[in-house]
């Protein structure tokens, strides 16, 4: 907390922490979080130990919070949320001010997750889960139909973990972080193994443990590096649809498992996490045909958007795709899928010049490593769980239920007669 002990006296009444919390509609701890983030200033009166706050400054913050709750900037535009997690600008993106690509190239997924959560790096950190927790999640997942998708399995695993955790409603930062460090490795461990020749080491990096859930092929270091880097690159991406769902849940003070479940539910849409699966199938068609021309022609004829191309937040190149394509050059057996992806970009450019996005890069990786089309969605879901936790933590420090826009009713004006 930042107390300004030497600040000059300002005119007007000053409020106690309790009065400030009541005016803002938050807990006293959240008032101090506002101070630490520079949204409020505080002062200790001479001879006193408690902090006081300027009434006008508190009222201004309360008005701003009400405007956001009523619809972002109060103008009916897109919802805008203050965040310190991810910034996207000029075809680059940053995690807490640090270039996300450089971070992902130099640090493991687990280290990047810790950076997102705490703003600190913990070299060599690995996430492990208690054996009992893994057994609970696996029993629940094993009861599902064989037709269940990987995201179905992840959602069920998260719900099973929540049901077994009587302290899940402790939303303190320490408790949520403890949950996160167990939740992510349990989600991976709950997925069925793809093959029977993978020796499991609960202390190994998460990417190596996830590999055996995605393919029956033995892992090589180049492919594992691509997987770990992809997890780190995908850990967060500002307010994507799934992340917004997580923040809405956290705003209602849903526990961390429920917030992650909300994100997984949105992720399954074909315009979000499942997009890499569409690109995967398209690449297989290109490889089968030997050229992208008939495949792209069929996509356009059907009125479909060509998967794996373009991104509304990157007018130029998707930085995540760029770094993954560079790493894929070192993966054994990836050459044909890389050539197919380049053919897709070049063929589409005759119609609309678009850059490859991260979904196409994931598709090259999954197709090259003998993974199913759903593998990209699995990678995306596991990776993004780190960002969801970061956003939930941030939202827990805000005013409850602020993510509650007002509906603009356009139906018949009352009173209407009762239906016959």
GROMACS .gro file of C-alpha atoms in nm:
model
  420
    1UNK     CA    1   0.000   0.000   0.000
    2UNK     CA    2   0.117   0.354  -0.073
    3UNK     CA    3   0.041   0.603   0.206
    4UNK     CA    4   0.140   0.963   0.144
    5UNK     CA    5   0.254   1.062   0.494
    6UNK     CA    6   0.397   1.394   0.382
    7UNK     CA    7   0.116   1.495   0.146
    8UNK     CA    8  -0.011   1.850   0.202
    9UNK     CA    9  -0.354   1.889   0.358
   10UNK     CA   10  -0.633   1.918   0.102
   11UNK     CA   11  -0.952   2.111   0.166
   12UNK     CA   12  -1.274   1.923   0.224
   13UNK     CA   13  -1.377   1.632   0.449
   14UNK     CA   14  -1.176   1.313   0.468
   15UNK     CA   15  -1.325   0.966   0.491
   16UNK     CA   16  -1.223   0.666   0.696
   17UNK     CA   17  -1.144   0.336   0.527
   18UNK     CA   18  -1.484   0.200   0.634
   19UNK     CA   19  -1.668   0.504   0.494
   20UNK     CA   20  -1.469   0.484   0.170
   21UNK     CA   21  -1.547   0.113   0.129
   22UNK     CA   22  -1.918   0.175   0.187
   23UNK     CA   23  -1.928   0.458  -0.067
   24UNK     CA   24  -1.751   0.246  -0.330
   25UNK     CA   25  -1.947  -0.069  -0.247
   26UNK     CA   26  -1.631  -0.276  -0.188
   27UNK     CA   27  -1.449  -0.447   0.097
   28UNK     CA   28  -1.186  -0.249   0.295
   29UNK     CA   29  -0.914  -0.470   0.142
   30UNK     CA   30  -1.022  -0.353  -0.204
   31UNK     CA   31  -0.982   0.010  -0.095
   32UNK     CA   32  -0.615  -0.060  -0.020
   33UNK     CA   33  -0.586  -0.240  -0.357
   34UNK     CA   34  -0.711   0.082  -0.523
   35UNK     CA   35  -0.438   0.272  -0.337
   36UNK     CA   36  -0.166   0.029  -0.446
   37UNK     CA   37  -0.279   0.063  -0.809
   38UNK     CA   38  -0.274   0.443  -0.792
   39UNK     CA   39  -0.652   0.483  -0.826
   40UNK     CA   40  -0.683   0.646  -0.480
   41UNK     CA   41  -0.445   0.837  -0.258
   42UNK     CA   42  -0.444   0.801   0.120
   43UNK     CA   43  -0.298   0.988   0.416
   44UNK     CA   44  -0.245   0.923   0.784
   45UNK     CA   45  -0.361   1.208   1.004
   46UNK     CA   46  -0.111   1.339   1.265
   47UNK     CA   47  -0.120   1.115   1.569
   48UNK     CA   48  -0.342   0.860   1.396
   49UNK     CA   49  -0.266   0.512   1.261
   50UNK     CA   50  -0.557   0.467   1.020
   51UNK     CA   51  -0.557   0.593   0.661
   52UNK     CA   52  -0.802   0.859   0.546
   53UNK     CA   53  -0.922   0.949   0.198
   54UNK     CA   54  -1.035   1.269   0.029
   55UNK     CA   55  -1.411   1.261  -0.020
   56UNK     CA   56  -1.407   1.425  -0.365
   57UNK     CA   57  -1.152   1.174  -0.497
   58UNK     CA   58  -1.354   0.880  -0.362
   59UNK     CA   59  -1.676   1.018  -0.512
   60UNK     CA   60  -1.504   1.060  -0.852
   61UNK     CA   61  -1.388   0.697  -0.846
   62UNK     CA   62  -1.739   0.585  -0.747
   63UNK     CA   63  -1.887   0.776  -1.042
   64UNK     CA   64  -1.635   0.618  -1.281
   65UNK     CA   65  -1.717   0.271  -1.149
   66UNK     CA   66  -2.089   0.336  -1.200
   67UNK     CA   67  -2.028   0.453  -1.558
   68UNK     CA   68  -1.834   0.133  -1.634
   69UNK     CA   69  -2.107  -0.081  -1.483
   70UNK     CA   70  -2.364   0.094  -1.703
   71UNK     CA   71  -2.174   0.024  -2.024
   72UNK     CA   72  -1.800   0.072  -2.051
   73UNK     CA   73  -1.729   0.440  -2.104
   74UNK     CA   74  -2.088   0.548  -2.042
   75UNK     CA   75  -2.147   0.616  -2.411
   76UNK     CA   76  -2.305   0.289  -2.514
   77UNK     CA   77  -1.981   0.178  -2.682
   78UNK     CA   78  -1.783  -0.140  -2.632
   79UNK     CA   79  -1.718  -0.247  -2.275
   80UNK     CA   80  -1.378  -0.125  -2.159
   81UNK     CA   81  -1.203  -0.281  -1.859
   82UNK     CA   82  -0.895  -0.146  -1.686
   83UNK     CA   83  -0.627  -0.416  -1.678
   84UNK     CA   84  -0.255  -0.444  -1.609
   85UNK     CA   85  -0.215  -0.788  -1.767
   86UNK     CA   86  -0.192  -0.766  -2.148
   87UNK     CA   87  -0.142  -0.480  -2.393
   88UNK     CA   88  -0.178  -0.527  -2.771
   89UNK     CA   89  -0.053  -0.253  -3.003
   90UNK     CA   90   0.133  -0.213  -3.333
   91UNK     CA   91   0.133  -0.586  -3.414
   92UNK     CA   92   0.299  -0.672  -3.083
   93UNK     CA   93   0.167  -0.775  -2.744
   94UNK     CA   94   0.300  -0.747  -2.391
   95UNK     CA   95   0.249  -0.931  -2.063
   96UNK     CA   96   0.269  -0.677  -1.777
   97UNK     CA   97   0.471  -0.447  -2.003
   98UNK     CA   98   0.719  -0.714  -2.117
   99UNK     CA   99   0.727  -0.833  -2.480
  100UNK     CA  100   0.526  -1.156  -2.470
  101UNK     CA  101   0.718  -1.318  -2.756
  102UNK     CA  102   1.054  -1.260  -2.590
  103UNK     CA  103   0.913  -1.386  -2.261
  104UNK     CA  104   0.781  -1.704  -2.424
  105UNK     CA  105   1.110  -1.771  -2.604
  106UNK     CA  106   1.317  -1.739  -2.287
  107UNK     CA  107   1.088  -1.885  -2.022
  108UNK     CA  108   0.871  -2.192  -1.974
  109UNK     CA  109   0.494  -2.183  -1.972
  110UNK     CA  110   0.487  -2.220  -1.594
  111UNK     CA  111   0.728  -1.928  -1.550
  112UNK     CA  112   0.518  -1.710  -1.782
  113UNK     CA  113   0.204  -1.806  -1.588
  114UNK     CA  114   0.367  -1.696  -1.261
  115UNK     CA  115   0.465  -1.368  -1.427
  116UNK     CA  116   0.104  -1.308  -1.534
  117UNK     CA  117  -0.025  -1.386  -1.184
  118UNK     CA  118   0.231  -1.215  -0.963
  119UNK     CA  119   0.450  -0.989  -1.176
  120UNK     CA  120   0.750  -1.194  -1.061
  121UNK     CA  121   0.954  -1.472  -1.224
  122UNK     CA  122   1.021  -1.803  -1.050
  123UNK     CA  123   1.297  -1.977  -1.248
  124UNK     CA  124   1.247  -2.352  -1.285
  125UNK     CA  125   0.896  -2.356  -1.136
  126UNK     CA  126   0.681  -2.657  -1.222
  127UNK     CA  127   0.314  -2.713  -1.141
  128UNK     CA  128   0.226  -3.040  -0.968
  129UNK     CA  129  -0.102  -3.180  -0.838
  130UNK     CA  130  -0.171  -3.409  -0.541
  131UNK     CA  131  -0.240  -3.767  -0.643
  132UNK     CA  132  -0.581  -3.764  -0.471
  133UNK     CA  133  -0.693  -3.459  -0.669
  134UNK     CA  134  -0.586  -3.618  -0.996
  135UNK     CA  135  -0.776  -3.939  -0.913
  136UNK     CA  136  -1.098  -3.742  -0.848
  137UNK     CA  137  -1.068  -3.560  -1.181
  138UNK     CA  138  -0.981  -3.875  -1.375
  139UNK     CA  139  -1.278  -4.069  -1.232
  140UNK     CA  140  -1.514  -3.795  -1.346
  141UNK     CA  141  -1.356  -3.770  -1.691
  142UNK     CA  142  -1.345  -4.147  -1.742
  143UNK     CA  143  -1.722  -4.160  -1.691
  144UNK     CA  144  -1.780  -3.951  -2.004
  145UNK     CA  145  -1.879  -4.090  -2.342
  146UNK     CA  146  -1.601  -4.175  -2.584
  147UNK     CA  147  -1.742  -3.900  -2.806
  148UNK     CA  148  -1.666  -3.631  -2.547
  149UNK     CA  149  -1.437  -3.357  -2.675
  150UNK     CA  150  -1.117  -3.257  -2.495
  151UNK     CA  151  -1.285  -2.936  -2.374
  152UNK     CA  152  -1.576  -3.146  -2.240
  153UNK     CA  153  -1.320  -3.342  -2.040
  154UNK     CA  154  -1.145  -3.029  -1.913
  155UNK     CA  155  -1.475  -2.875  -1.798
  156UNK     CA  156  -1.577  -3.191  -1.615
  157UNK     CA  157  -1.235  -3.215  -1.451
  158UNK     CA  158  -1.265  -2.854  -1.327
  159UNK     CA  159  -1.615  -2.917  -1.187
  160UNK     CA  160  -1.501  -3.239  -1.016
  161UNK     CA  161  -1.209  -3.056  -0.854
  162UNK     CA  162  -1.439  -2.780  -0.732
  163UNK     CA  163  -1.681  -3.029  -0.577
  164UNK     CA  164  -1.393  -3.181  -0.379
  165UNK     CA  165  -1.259  -2.848  -0.253
  166UNK     CA  166  -1.460  -2.718   0.048
  167UNK     CA  167  -1.242  -2.404   0.064
  168UNK     CA  168  -1.303  -2.303  -0.298
  169UNK     CA  169  -1.485  -1.984  -0.196
  170UNK     CA  170  -1.170  -1.838  -0.039
  171UNK     CA  171  -1.096  -1.567  -0.298
  172UNK     CA  172  -0.782  -1.431  -0.135
  173UNK     CA  173  -0.487  -1.403  -0.371
  174UNK     CA  174  -0.286  -1.670  -0.190
  175UNK     CA  175  -0.575  -1.918  -0.202
  176UNK     CA  176  -0.653  -1.856  -0.570
  177UNK     CA  177  -0.286  -1.893  -0.665
  178UNK     CA  178  -0.265  -2.219  -0.473
  179UNK     CA  179  -0.573  -2.343  -0.661
  180UNK     CA  180  -0.427  -2.235  -0.997
  181UNK     CA  181  -0.099  -2.418  -0.943
  182UNK     CA  182  -0.294  -2.740  -0.882
  183UNK     CA  183  -0.577  -2.684  -1.131
  184UNK     CA  184  -0.362  -2.657  -1.445
  185UNK     CA  185  -0.158  -2.977  -1.398
  186UNK     CA  186  -0.474  -3.164  -1.291
  187UNK     CA  187  -0.651  -3.060  -1.613
  188UNK     CA  188  -0.360  -3.208  -1.809
  189UNK     CA  189  -0.342  -3.525  -1.599
  190UNK     CA  190  -0.717  -3.583  -1.635
  191UNK     CA  191  -0.693  -3.608  -2.015
  192UNK     CA  192  -0.657  -3.964  -2.148
  193UNK     CA  193  -0.310  -4.072  -2.253
  194UNK     CA  194  -0.259  -4.102  -2.628
  195UNK     CA  195  -0.064  -4.427  -2.643
  196UNK     CA  196   0.085  -4.646  -2.372
  197UNK     CA  197   0.458  -4.591  -2.403
  198UNK     CA  198   0.480  -4.254  -2.226
  199UNK     CA  199   0.645  -4.264  -1.885
  200UNK     CA  200   0.473  -4.011  -1.662
  201UNK     CA  201   0.682  -3.782  -1.441
  202UNK     CA  202   0.469  -3.551  -1.229
  203UNK     CA  203   0.769  -3.321  -1.179
  204UNK     CA  204   0.848  -3.275  -1.551
  205UNK     CA  205   0.757  -2.953  -1.738
  206UNK     CA  206   0.389  -2.925  -1.819
  207UNK     CA  207   0.455  -2.934  -2.195
  208UNK     CA  208   0.614  -3.280  -2.168
  209UNK     CA  209   0.318  -3.410  -1.965
  210UNK     CA  210   0.071  -3.263  -2.214
  211UNK     CA  211   0.256  -3.415  -2.511
  212UNK     CA  212   0.149  -3.769  -2.415
  213UNK     CA  213  -0.214  -3.656  -2.414
  214UNK     CA  214  -0.192  -3.518  -2.767
  215UNK     CA  215  -0.004  -3.783  -2.965
  216UNK     CA  216   0.129  -4.136  -2.943
  217UNK     CA  217   0.455  -4.037  -3.110
  218UNK     CA  218   0.771  -4.009  -2.898
  219UNK     CA  219   0.865  -3.654  -2.810
  220UNK     CA  220   1.168  -3.480  -2.958
  221UNK     CA  221   1.320  -3.165  -2.810
  222UNK     CA  222   1.233  -2.941  -3.106
  223UNK     CA  223   0.865  -3.037  -3.092
  224UNK     CA  224   0.854  -3.000  -2.714
  225UNK     CA  225   0.999  -2.653  -2.748
  226UNK     CA  226   0.726  -2.559  -2.996
  227UNK     CA  227   0.459  -2.691  -2.758
  228UNK     CA  228   0.599  -2.512  -2.453
  229UNK     CA  229   0.640  -2.186  -2.647
  230UNK     CA  230   0.288  -2.215  -2.788
  231UNK     CA  231   0.149  -2.259  -2.436
  232UNK     CA  232   0.336  -1.948  -2.319
  233UNK     CA  233   0.235  -1.740  -2.622
  234UNK     CA  234  -0.132  -1.834  -2.579
  235UNK     CA  235  -0.142  -1.778  -2.203
  236UNK     CA  236  -0.335  -1.452  -2.245
  237UNK     CA  237  -0.458  -1.220  -2.518
  238UNK     CA  238  -0.641  -0.930  -2.351
  239UNK     CA  239  -1.023  -0.947  -2.337
  240UNK     CA  240  -1.097  -1.234  -2.575
  241UNK     CA  241  -1.453  -1.366  -2.550
  242UNK     CA  242  -1.361  -1.644  -2.307
  243UNK     CA  243  -1.163  -1.405  -2.088
  244UNK     CA  244  -1.456  -1.164  -2.070
  245UNK     CA  245  -1.676  -1.456  -1.955
  246UNK     CA  246  -1.420  -1.532  -1.683
  247UNK     CA  247  -1.424  -1.170  -1.564
  248UNK     CA  248  -1.805  -1.166  -1.555
  249UNK     CA  249  -1.800  -1.480  -1.340
  250UNK     CA  250  -1.530  -1.335  -1.114
  251UNK     CA  251  -1.724  -1.010  -1.086
  252UNK     CA  252  -2.010  -1.214  -0.939
  253UNK     CA  253  -1.749  -1.365  -0.704
  254UNK     CA  254  -1.762  -1.712  -0.856
  255UNK     CA  255  -1.469  -1.920  -0.732
  256UNK     CA  256  -1.167  -1.989  -0.952
  257UNK     CA  257  -1.290  -2.329  -1.076
  258UNK     CA  258  -1.622  -2.177  -1.184
  259UNK     CA  259  -1.450  -1.883  -1.353
  260UNK     CA  260  -1.228  -2.120  -1.552
  261UNK     CA  261  -1.534  -2.331  -1.639
  262UNK     CA  262  -1.700  -2.017  -1.781
  263UNK     CA  263  -1.395  -1.959  -1.999
  264UNK     CA  264  -1.392  -2.320  -2.120
  265UNK     CA  265  -1.760  -2.296  -2.215
  266UNK     CA  266  -1.699  -1.996  -2.441
  267UNK     CA  267  -1.375  -2.135  -2.578
  268UNK     CA  268  -1.554  -2.425  -2.745
  269UNK     CA  269  -1.714  -2.195  -3.002
  270UNK     CA  270  -1.590  -2.236  -3.362
  271UNK     CA  271  -1.487  -1.869  -3.375
  272UNK     CA  272  -1.254  -1.898  -3.074
  273UNK     CA  273  -1.059  -2.198  -2.945
  274UNK     CA  274  -1.186  -2.442  -3.209
  275UNK     CA  275  -1.052  -2.233  -3.498
  276UNK     CA  276  -0.720  -2.424  -3.510
  277UNK     CA  277  -0.913  -2.749  -3.568
  278UNK     CA  278  -1.070  -2.603  -3.881
  279UNK     CA  279  -0.726  -2.497  -4.003
  280UNK     CA  280  -0.588  -2.846  -3.923
  281UNK     CA  281  -0.854  -3.016  -4.139
  282UNK     CA  282  -0.795  -2.767  -4.420
  283UNK     CA  283  -0.420  -2.839  -4.416
  284UNK     CA  284  -0.484  -3.213  -4.439
  285UNK     CA  285  -0.705  -3.148  -4.743
  286UNK     CA  286  -0.429  -2.939  -4.903
  287UNK     CA  287  -0.173  -3.213  -4.838
  288UNK     CA  288  -0.412  -3.470  -4.983
  289UNK     CA  289  -0.484  -3.260  -5.295
  290UNK     CA  290  -0.124  -3.153  -5.341
  291UNK     CA  291  -0.226  -2.789  -5.385
  292UNK     CA  292  -0.426  -2.529  -5.195
  293UNK     CA  293  -0.619  -2.399  -5.499
  294UNK     CA  294  -0.918  -2.640  -5.499
  295UNK     CA  295  -0.940  -2.637  -5.120
  296UNK     CA  296  -0.946  -2.257  -5.095
  297UNK     CA  297  -1.186  -2.239  -5.391
  298UNK     CA  298  -1.428  -2.469  -5.208
  299UNK     CA  299  -1.407  -2.261  -4.889
  300UNK     CA  300  -1.486  -1.942  -5.083
  301UNK     CA  301  -1.761  -2.107  -5.286
  302UNK     CA  302  -1.931  -2.220  -4.964
  303UNK     CA  303  -1.911  -1.864  -4.833
  304UNK     CA  304  -1.680  -1.964  -4.550
  305UNK     CA  305  -1.392  -1.764  -4.413
  306UNK     CA  306  -1.058  -1.934  -4.484
  307UNK     CA  307  -0.942  -2.059  -4.141
  308UNK     CA  308  -0.603  -1.962  -4.004
  309UNK     CA  309  -0.578  -1.626  -4.178
  310UNK     CA  310  -0.607  -1.270  -4.049
  311UNK     CA  311  -0.669  -1.132  -3.702
  312UNK     CA  312  -0.867  -0.821  -3.620
  313UNK     CA  313  -0.614  -0.710  -3.354
  314UNK     CA  314  -0.316  -0.743  -3.591
  315UNK     CA  315  -0.345  -0.547  -3.917
  316UNK     CA  316  -0.004  -0.689  -4.005
  317UNK     CA  317   0.157  -1.013  -3.889
  318UNK     CA  318   0.034  -1.212  -3.589
  319UNK     CA  319   0.350  -1.221  -3.372
  320UNK     CA  320   0.249  -1.556  -3.222
  321UNK     CA  321   0.232  -1.717  -3.566
  322UNK     CA  322   0.564  -1.567  -3.672
  323UNK     CA  323   0.762  -1.715  -3.383
  324UNK     CA  324   0.592  -2.056  -3.404
  325UNK     CA  325   0.660  -2.083  -3.778
  326UNK     CA  326   1.027  -2.007  -3.711
  327UNK     CA  327   1.045  -2.282  -3.446
  328UNK     CA  328   0.857  -2.528  -3.668
  329UNK     CA  329   1.142  -2.508  -3.921
  330UNK     CA  330   1.339  -2.721  -3.672
  331UNK     CA  331   1.068  -2.986  -3.616
  332UNK     CA  332   1.133  -3.319  -3.792
  333UNK     CA  333   0.867  -3.392  -4.052
  334UNK     CA  334   0.705  -3.046  -4.045
  335UNK     CA  335   0.830  -2.939  -4.390
  336UNK     CA  336   0.529  -3.061  -4.592
  337UNK     CA  337   0.275  -2.898  -4.358
  338UNK     CA  338   0.476  -2.574  -4.360
  339UNK     CA  339   0.474  -2.574  -4.741
  340UNK     CA  340   0.098  -2.640  -4.739
  341UNK     CA  341   0.044  -2.345  -4.503
  342UNK     CA  342   0.250  -2.115  -4.726
  343UNK     CA  343   0.046  -2.236  -5.025
  344UNK     CA  344  -0.276  -2.146  -4.840
  345UNK     CA  345  -0.148  -1.792  -4.768
  346UNK     CA  346  -0.025  -1.740  -5.125
  347UNK     CA  347  -0.342  -1.877  -5.286
  348UNK     CA  348  -0.572  -1.669  -5.067
  349UNK     CA  349  -0.365  -1.358  -5.136
  350UNK     CA  350  -0.497  -1.363  -5.493
  351UNK     CA  351  -0.841  -1.293  -5.345
  352UNK     CA  352  -0.763  -1.111  -5.017
  353UNK     CA  353  -0.411  -1.054  -4.882
  354UNK     CA  354  -0.413  -1.186  -4.526
  355UNK     CA  355  -0.135  -1.295  -4.294
  356UNK     CA  356  -0.127  -1.636  -4.126
  357UNK     CA  357  -0.250  -1.629  -3.767
  358UNK     CA  358  -0.166  -1.846  -3.468
  359UNK     CA  359  -0.440  -2.098  -3.558
  360UNK     CA  360  -0.262  -2.186  -3.882
  361UNK     CA  361   0.070  -2.222  -3.699
  362UNK     CA  362  -0.094  -2.453  -3.444
  363UNK     CA  363  -0.246  -2.652  -3.731
  364UNK     CA  364   0.098  -2.704  -3.887
  365UNK     CA  365   0.227  -2.826  -3.551
  366UNK     CA  366  -0.061  -3.063  -3.477
  367UNK     CA  367  -0.073  -3.203  -3.831
  368UNK     CA  368   0.304  -3.258  -3.834
  369UNK     CA  369   0.311  -3.441  -3.501
  370UNK     CA  370   0.034  -3.690  -3.568
  371UNK     CA  371  -0.213  -3.515  -3.340
  372UNK     CA  372  -0.592  -3.507  -3.392
  373UNK     CA  373  -0.765  -3.193  -3.517
  374UNK     CA  374  -0.883  -3.120  -3.161
  375UNK     CA  375  -0.525  -3.096  -3.030
  376UNK     CA  376  -0.495  -2.725  -3.105
  377UNK     CA  377  -0.807  -2.655  -2.900
  378UNK     CA  378  -0.664  -2.858  -2.611
  379UNK     CA  379  -0.336  -2.663  -2.624
  380UNK     CA  380  -0.531  -2.337  -2.637
  381UNK     CA  381  -0.750  -2.430  -2.338
  382UNK     CA  382  -0.465  -2.542  -2.114
  383UNK     CA  383  -0.256  -2.239  -2.208
  384UNK     CA  384  -0.531  -1.981  -2.161
  385UNK     CA  385  -0.619  -2.111  -1.814
  386UNK     CA  386  -0.320  -1.913  -1.687
  387UNK     CA  387  -0.457  -1.590  -1.831
  388UNK     CA  388  -0.806  -1.664  -1.701
  389UNK     CA  389  -0.669  -1.699  -1.349
  390UNK     CA  390  -0.480  -1.369  -1.387
  391UNK     CA  391  -0.797  -1.190  -1.497
  392UNK     CA  392  -1.005  -1.351  -1.221
  393UNK     CA  393  -0.752  -1.233  -0.963
  394UNK     CA  394  -0.764  -0.883  -1.106
  395UNK     CA  395  -1.145  -0.882  -1.108
  396UNK     CA  396  -1.166  -1.003  -0.747
  397UNK     CA  397  -0.998  -0.674  -0.653
  398UNK     CA  398  -1.267  -0.467  -0.824
  399UNK     CA  399  -1.617  -0.368  -0.715
  400UNK     CA  400  -1.847  -0.675  -0.715
  401UNK     CA  401  -2.099  -0.712  -0.999
  402UNK     CA  402  -1.955  -0.421  -1.197
  403UNK     CA  403  -1.966  -0.639  -1.512
  404UNK     CA  404  -2.342  -0.599  -1.530
  405UNK     CA  405  -2.448  -0.390  -1.832
  406UNK     CA  406  -2.804  -0.264  -1.864
  407UNK     CA  407  -3.022  -0.409  -2.137
  408UNK     CA  408  -3.162  -0.177  -2.406
  409UNK     CA  409  -3.521  -0.299  -2.433
  410UNK     CA  410  -3.665  -0.283  -2.786
  411UNK     CA  411  -3.977  -0.500  -2.741
  412UNK     CA  412  -4.343  -0.389  -2.725
  413UNK     CA  413  -4.408  -0.114  -2.473
  414UNK     CA  414  -4.617  -0.217  -2.173
  415UNK     CA  415  -4.889  -0.252  -2.075
  416UNK     CA  416  -4.976  -0.525  -2.323
  417UNK     CA  417  -5.290  -0.742  -2.288
  418UNK     CA  418  -5.246  -1.086  -2.137
  419UNK     CA  419  -5.206  -1.355  -2.407
  420UNK     CA  420  -5.521  -1.556  -2.480
   0.00000   0.00000   0.00000
